[in-house]
């Protein structure tokens, strides 16, 4: 995704002067700067990843090995001050390896639940399309309901539960494509891409930045993230912007790709979070254009890269207010 980020407006709208004055400009800048220091030259990806988290969504990163998918997940966890767990999805992974299992305790003659790795704030599902469908589907309830059910008993997950799933391109050997129902659980689909020549030269000169992740200072905590999410919910959407979103949804259905009403609601949340990061109390049509490929691409084609291209074609067909 090579679209330039919209210019950050410092002028509040008439609907929300007070809310804009309370926006944490300095803190947002520090968070983004720290993420971009680790994932050099990828400011767009780090911004959309943060917007995904603030919009209470889940993130899918599709790209070839070695371009920084896992590094982004590690940097997010360290910067946001949240606990995180990594699960390597493999061909022999079982659902119980993800959500947990009930084990019989011979001492008290009762079954006891042993929580799986989903009981964390950030779950890194590494190479999710290397695992068979049963293991992939173990995440469905967790991602949608933020709870898991084992032996008929429901167990709540952390309120800030956030899945970052990485996958290799579907044409690689040993990949199990994610079904549409699973893809729809991911609010944002990104590709990292190869670095530009200047960034790659810096990497060659100074070495891999992954070693610096362990030394990152947490800049936020769970309570601050919740406050930011509540502020995102208050970001204003005007009628023309909502008309534009509806037109994009209709265009996708006319083209046969069919974005659902749930995708439309997700687009609204993502636009609000993106505008908040730009330090505005209102959504611009340009915000919609900027985030639309990341939200719609993987839903329309099943793949991030080809989906982004298809989404951009739709944007050309719909007039922007």
Short mmCIF file of C-alpha atoms in Angstrom, two decimals:
data_model
loop_
_atom_site.label_atom_id
_atom_site.label_comp_id
_atom_site.label_asym_id
_atom_site.label_seq_id
_atom_site.Cartn_x
_atom_site.Cartn_y
_atom_site.Cartn_z
CA UNK A 1 0.00 0.00 0.00
CA UNK A 2 1.74 3.12 -1.22
CA UNK A 3 -0.89 5.80 -0.70
CA UNK A 4 0.47 8.85 1.15
CA UNK A 5 -1.02 9.43 4.59
CA UNK A 6 -3.45 12.33 4.83
CA UNK A 7 -2.04 15.53 6.25
CA UNK A 8 -2.68 15.74 9.98
CA UNK A 9 -5.09 18.57 10.62
CA UNK A 10 -4.51 20.75 13.67
CA UNK A 11 -7.80 22.64 13.25
CA UNK A 12 -10.70 21.16 15.22
CA UNK A 13 -14.18 21.01 13.74
CA UNK A 14 -16.99 22.99 15.29
CA UNK A 15 -18.60 19.79 16.61
CA UNK A 16 -15.77 18.81 18.89
CA UNK A 17 -13.32 21.48 19.97
CA UNK A 18 -13.13 20.13 23.49
CA UNK A 19 -12.56 16.54 22.42
CA UNK A 20 -9.73 17.54 20.08
CA UNK A 21 -7.99 19.47 22.84
CA UNK A 22 -7.87 16.27 24.88
CA UNK A 23 -6.38 14.19 22.09
CA UNK A 24 -3.01 12.74 23.15
CA UNK A 25 -0.92 14.15 20.31
CA UNK A 26 2.44 13.72 22.03
CA UNK A 27 1.72 10.16 23.19
CA UNK A 28 0.47 9.12 19.75
CA UNK A 29 3.60 10.53 18.17
CA UNK A 30 5.86 8.66 20.58
CA UNK A 31 4.07 5.34 19.97
CA UNK A 32 4.27 5.66 16.19
CA UNK A 33 7.89 6.85 16.29
CA UNK A 34 8.94 3.84 18.39
CA UNK A 35 7.16 1.39 16.10
CA UNK A 36 8.65 2.98 13.01
CA UNK A 37 12.13 2.86 14.54
CA UNK A 38 11.86 -0.93 14.67
CA UNK A 39 10.01 -1.44 11.38
CA UNK A 40 12.00 1.06 9.35
CA UNK A 41 10.34 2.69 6.35
CA UNK A 42 6.91 1.22 7.09
CA UNK A 43 5.02 4.10 8.70
CA UNK A 44 1.81 3.28 6.84
CA UNK A 45 1.77 -0.29 8.11
CA UNK A 46 2.46 0.72 11.71
CA UNK A 47 -0.26 3.39 11.58
CA UNK A 48 -2.87 0.97 10.23
CA UNK A 49 -1.84 -1.67 12.78
CA UNK A 50 -2.39 0.80 15.62
CA UNK A 51 -5.71 1.91 14.11
CA UNK A 52 -6.79 -1.74 13.94
CA UNK A 53 -6.10 -2.23 17.63
CA UNK A 54 -7.89 0.99 18.63
CA UNK A 55 -10.89 -0.08 16.53
CA UNK A 56 -11.06 -3.34 18.54
CA UNK A 57 -10.25 -5.43 15.48
CA UNK A 58 -7.75 -8.14 14.60
CA UNK A 59 -4.84 -7.87 12.17
CA UNK A 60 -3.82 -10.20 9.32
CA UNK A 61 -0.36 -9.71 7.80
CA UNK A 62 0.34 -11.56 4.55
CA UNK A 63 3.76 -11.54 2.96
CA UNK A 64 6.81 -13.61 2.14
CA UNK A 65 9.07 -14.73 5.02
CA UNK A 66 11.68 -12.34 6.34
CA UNK A 67 10.13 -8.92 5.71
CA UNK A 68 9.16 -8.09 9.31
CA UNK A 69 5.73 -9.60 9.99
CA UNK A 70 6.72 -11.10 13.34
CA UNK A 71 8.87 -8.08 14.24
CA UNK A 72 5.83 -5.79 13.92
CA UNK A 73 3.85 -7.99 16.29
CA UNK A 74 6.67 -8.05 18.84
CA UNK A 75 7.13 -4.27 18.64
CA UNK A 76 3.41 -3.65 19.14
CA UNK A 77 3.28 -5.79 22.26
CA UNK A 78 6.36 -4.17 23.78
CA UNK A 79 5.32 -0.60 22.93
CA UNK A 80 1.73 -0.91 24.13
CA UNK A 81 2.74 -2.47 27.44
CA UNK A 82 0.54 -5.55 26.92
CA UNK A 83 1.22 -9.20 27.58
CA UNK A 84 1.63 -11.19 24.41
CA UNK A 85 2.03 -14.84 23.44
CA UNK A 86 3.25 -16.43 20.22
CA UNK A 87 1.83 -19.63 18.73
CA UNK A 88 3.57 -21.21 15.76
CA UNK A 89 0.82 -22.69 13.61
CA UNK A 90 1.97 -26.01 12.16
CA UNK A 91 0.37 -28.91 10.34
CA UNK A 92 0.01 -30.92 13.58
CA UNK A 93 -1.46 -28.11 15.72
CA UNK A 94 -4.65 -29.09 17.60
CA UNK A 95 -7.49 -26.76 18.73
CA UNK A 96 -6.62 -27.55 22.36
CA UNK A 97 -3.12 -26.22 21.70
CA UNK A 98 -4.72 -22.84 21.08
CA UNK A 99 -7.68 -22.48 23.47
CA UNK A 100 -6.75 -24.87 26.29
CA UNK A 101 -8.00 -28.19 27.61
CA UNK A 102 -9.74 -29.71 30.63
CA UNK A 103 -7.57 -32.17 32.54
CA UNK A 104 -8.84 -34.58 35.18
CA UNK A 105 -7.34 -33.96 38.62
CA UNK A 106 -7.16 -37.26 40.47
CA UNK A 107 -6.70 -35.51 43.82
CA UNK A 108 -10.04 -33.73 43.89
CA UNK A 109 -11.76 -35.97 41.31
CA UNK A 110 -12.65 -32.99 39.11
CA UNK A 111 -11.75 -31.67 35.69
CA UNK A 112 -9.66 -28.52 35.75
CA UNK A 113 -9.31 -26.13 32.85
CA UNK A 114 -5.76 -25.40 31.72
CA UNK A 115 -5.84 -22.13 29.74
CA UNK A 116 -4.25 -22.07 26.31
CA UNK A 117 -2.18 -19.28 24.77
CA UNK A 118 -5.30 -17.28 23.77
CA UNK A 119 -5.50 -16.11 27.39
CA UNK A 120 -3.31 -13.10 26.77
CA UNK A 121 -3.69 -9.53 25.51
CA UNK A 122 -1.91 -9.95 22.17
CA UNK A 123 -1.81 -13.34 20.46
CA UNK A 124 0.65 -13.71 17.60
CA UNK A 125 -0.66 -16.53 15.41
CA UNK A 126 2.45 -17.09 13.31
CA UNK A 127 1.94 -18.58 9.83
CA UNK A 128 -1.72 -19.28 10.51
CA UNK A 129 -2.28 -20.83 7.09
CA UNK A 130 0.24 -23.58 7.82
CA UNK A 131 -2.24 -25.17 10.24
CA UNK A 132 -5.23 -27.32 9.18
CA UNK A 133 -8.76 -25.83 9.27
CA UNK A 134 -9.69 -27.27 12.70
CA UNK A 135 -6.84 -25.45 14.37
CA UNK A 136 -7.61 -22.26 12.45
CA UNK A 137 -11.27 -22.38 13.46
CA UNK A 138 -10.30 -22.63 17.13
CA UNK A 139 -9.67 -18.89 16.95
CA UNK A 140 -13.13 -18.02 15.57
CA UNK A 141 -15.04 -17.79 18.84
CA UNK A 142 -12.09 -16.17 20.58
CA UNK A 143 -11.78 -13.45 17.93
CA UNK A 144 -15.50 -12.73 17.62
CA UNK A 145 -16.82 -13.24 21.15
CA UNK A 146 -13.61 -12.74 23.16
CA UNK A 147 -14.30 -15.98 24.98
CA UNK A 148 -13.70 -19.68 24.45
CA UNK A 149 -15.93 -22.62 25.34
CA UNK A 150 -14.38 -25.90 26.45
CA UNK A 151 -16.54 -28.83 27.57
CA UNK A 152 -19.58 -26.58 27.64
CA UNK A 153 -18.02 -23.98 29.93
CA UNK A 154 -17.28 -20.48 28.66
CA UNK A 155 -14.09 -18.71 29.69
CA UNK A 156 -13.71 -14.96 29.13
CA UNK A 157 -10.62 -13.55 27.47
CA UNK A 158 -8.87 -10.27 28.20
CA UNK A 159 -10.92 -7.20 27.30
CA UNK A 160 -8.08 -5.95 25.11
CA UNK A 161 -7.58 -9.33 23.34
CA UNK A 162 -5.95 -8.66 19.97
CA UNK A 163 -4.92 -11.25 17.38
CA UNK A 164 -2.07 -10.56 14.98
CA UNK A 165 -1.98 -13.40 12.47
CA UNK A 166 0.76 -13.76 9.89
CA UNK A 167 0.53 -15.89 6.80
CA UNK A 168 2.66 -16.65 3.81
CA UNK A 169 1.21 -16.10 0.33
CA UNK A 170 -1.32 -18.78 -0.58
CA UNK A 171 0.66 -20.04 -3.56
CA UNK A 172 3.43 -21.34 -1.28
CA UNK A 173 3.64 -25.05 -0.50
CA UNK A 174 1.93 -26.35 2.61
CA UNK A 175 -0.61 -23.55 2.94
CA UNK A 176 -4.26 -24.03 3.96
CA UNK A 177 -6.22 -20.98 2.73
CA UNK A 178 -8.30 -19.28 5.41
CA UNK A 179 -12.07 -19.63 4.81
CA UNK A 180 -14.22 -16.55 4.29
CA UNK A 181 -15.68 -16.82 7.79
CA UNK A 182 -12.17 -16.61 9.26
CA UNK A 183 -11.02 -13.82 6.96
CA UNK A 184 -14.03 -11.71 7.94
CA UNK A 185 -12.84 -11.78 11.56
CA UNK A 186 -9.78 -9.76 10.60
CA UNK A 187 -10.51 -6.04 10.54
CA UNK A 188 -7.33 -5.17 8.64
CA UNK A 189 -5.22 -7.07 6.13
CA UNK A 190 -1.71 -5.76 5.45
CA UNK A 191 1.38 -6.67 3.51
CA UNK A 192 4.75 -5.43 4.72
CA UNK A 193 6.59 -5.43 1.42
CA UNK A 194 10.30 -5.23 0.70
CA UNK A 195 12.16 -2.18 2.04
CA UNK A 196 13.04 0.72 -0.24
CA UNK A 197 16.73 0.94 -1.25
CA UNK A 198 17.64 3.54 1.38
CA UNK A 199 15.99 1.59 4.19
CA UNK A 200 17.56 -1.68 3.07
CA UNK A 201 20.99 -0.03 3.01
CA UNK A 202 20.47 1.14 6.59
CA UNK A 203 19.50 -2.39 7.59
CA UNK A 204 22.60 -3.81 5.94
CA UNK A 205 24.81 -1.27 7.70
CA UNK A 206 23.28 -1.40 11.17
CA UNK A 207 21.90 -4.93 11.36
CA UNK A 208 18.53 -6.45 12.19
CA UNK A 209 16.33 -4.26 14.41
CA UNK A 210 14.66 -7.26 16.06
CA UNK A 211 17.37 -7.32 18.71
CA UNK A 212 16.17 -3.87 19.85
CA UNK A 213 12.61 -5.03 20.57
CA UNK A 214 13.57 -6.45 23.96
CA UNK A 215 14.83 -3.04 25.06
CA UNK A 216 11.70 -1.10 24.06
CA UNK A 217 9.98 0.81 26.82
CA UNK A 218 6.20 0.37 27.16
CA UNK A 219 4.60 3.71 26.35
CA UNK A 220 1.00 2.75 27.16
CA UNK A 221 -0.98 0.36 29.32
CA UNK A 222 -4.37 -1.33 29.05
CA UNK A 223 -6.22 1.53 30.79
CA UNK A 224 -4.79 4.15 28.44
CA UNK A 225 -5.72 2.04 25.42
CA UNK A 226 -9.29 1.78 26.68
CA UNK A 227 -9.45 5.56 27.06
CA UNK A 228 -8.22 6.04 23.51
CA UNK A 229 -10.79 3.56 22.22
CA UNK A 230 -13.58 5.50 23.89
CA UNK A 231 -12.29 8.69 22.26
CA UNK A 232 -12.27 6.93 18.87
CA UNK A 233 -15.95 6.08 19.34
CA UNK A 234 -16.73 9.81 19.62
CA UNK A 235 -15.03 10.83 16.37
CA UNK A 236 -17.68 12.43 14.17
CA UNK A 237 -18.90 10.98 10.83
CA UNK A 238 -20.87 13.40 8.69
CA UNK A 239 -23.72 12.35 6.41
CA UNK A 240 -21.64 12.82 3.22
CA UNK A 241 -18.95 10.51 4.61
CA UNK A 242 -21.56 7.89 5.52
CA UNK A 243 -23.03 8.25 2.02
CA UNK A 244 -19.55 7.59 0.59
CA UNK A 245 -19.12 4.46 2.74
CA UNK A 246 -22.52 3.16 1.63
CA UNK A 247 -21.65 3.79 -2.01
CA UNK A 248 -18.46 1.76 -1.64
CA UNK A 249 -20.36 -1.12 -0.03
CA UNK A 250 -22.91 -1.08 -2.86
CA UNK A 251 -20.17 -0.97 -5.49
CA UNK A 252 -18.52 -4.03 -3.97
CA UNK A 253 -21.80 -5.97 -4.16
CA UNK A 254 -22.46 -4.90 -7.74
CA UNK A 255 -19.00 -6.17 -8.65
CA UNK A 256 -19.83 -9.54 -7.13
CA UNK A 257 -17.49 -9.30 -4.14
CA UNK A 258 -20.21 -8.40 -1.67
CA UNK A 259 -18.92 -6.63 1.43
CA UNK A 260 -21.32 -7.44 4.27
CA UNK A 261 -23.09 -4.99 6.62
CA UNK A 262 -20.64 -6.17 9.29
CA UNK A 263 -17.79 -5.09 7.02
CA UNK A 264 -19.48 -1.69 6.73
CA UNK A 265 -19.66 -1.33 10.50
CA UNK A 266 -16.00 -2.35 10.70
CA UNK A 267 -15.11 0.28 8.12
CA UNK A 268 -16.79 2.96 10.25
CA UNK A 269 -14.78 1.89 13.30
CA UNK A 270 -11.52 1.82 11.37
CA UNK A 271 -12.12 5.26 9.84
CA UNK A 272 -12.77 6.73 13.30
CA UNK A 273 -9.60 5.20 14.72
CA UNK A 274 -7.53 6.36 11.75
CA UNK A 275 -8.87 9.92 12.07
CA UNK A 276 -8.09 9.86 15.80
CA UNK A 277 -4.47 8.91 15.06
CA UNK A 278 -4.36 11.86 12.63
CA UNK A 279 -5.46 13.97 15.65
CA UNK A 280 -8.83 14.93 14.24
CA UNK A 281 -12.27 14.72 15.84
CA UNK A 282 -13.98 14.03 12.49
CA UNK A 283 -13.56 11.62 9.58
CA UNK A 284 -12.64 12.91 6.15
CA UNK A 285 -13.51 11.15 2.88
CA UNK A 286 -9.76 10.86 2.37
CA UNK A 287 -9.59 8.71 5.52
CA UNK A 288 -12.11 6.31 4.00
CA UNK A 289 -10.07 6.05 0.80
CA UNK A 290 -6.92 5.45 2.78
CA UNK A 291 -8.16 2.57 4.96
CA UNK A 292 -10.58 0.95 2.51
CA UNK A 293 -8.07 -1.38 0.77
CA UNK A 294 -6.77 -2.66 4.12
CA UNK A 295 -10.29 -3.44 5.30
CA UNK A 296 -11.87 -4.71 2.09
CA UNK A 297 -9.04 -6.39 0.18
CA UNK A 298 -8.76 -9.73 1.98
CA UNK A 299 -12.55 -9.96 2.31
CA UNK A 300 -13.14 -9.58 -1.43
CA UNK A 301 -10.51 -11.92 -2.87
CA UNK A 302 -9.21 -14.03 0.01
CA UNK A 303 -5.72 -12.60 -0.42
CA UNK A 304 -4.24 -9.35 0.78
CA UNK A 305 -2.17 -8.26 -2.22
CA UNK A 306 -4.69 -8.98 -4.97
CA UNK A 307 -7.47 -7.71 -2.72
CA UNK A 308 -5.77 -4.35 -2.26
CA UNK A 309 -5.60 -3.92 -6.02
CA UNK A 310 -9.26 -4.84 -6.42
CA UNK A 311 -10.27 -2.42 -3.67
CA UNK A 312 -8.35 0.41 -5.32
CA UNK A 313 -10.22 -0.26 -8.56
CA UNK A 314 -13.49 0.10 -6.67
CA UNK A 315 -12.31 3.41 -5.22
CA UNK A 316 -11.78 4.69 -8.77
CA UNK A 317 -15.38 3.82 -9.64
CA UNK A 318 -17.05 5.65 -6.74
CA UNK A 319 -17.04 9.44 -6.61
CA UNK A 320 -15.59 10.91 -3.43
CA UNK A 321 -17.54 13.75 -1.81
#
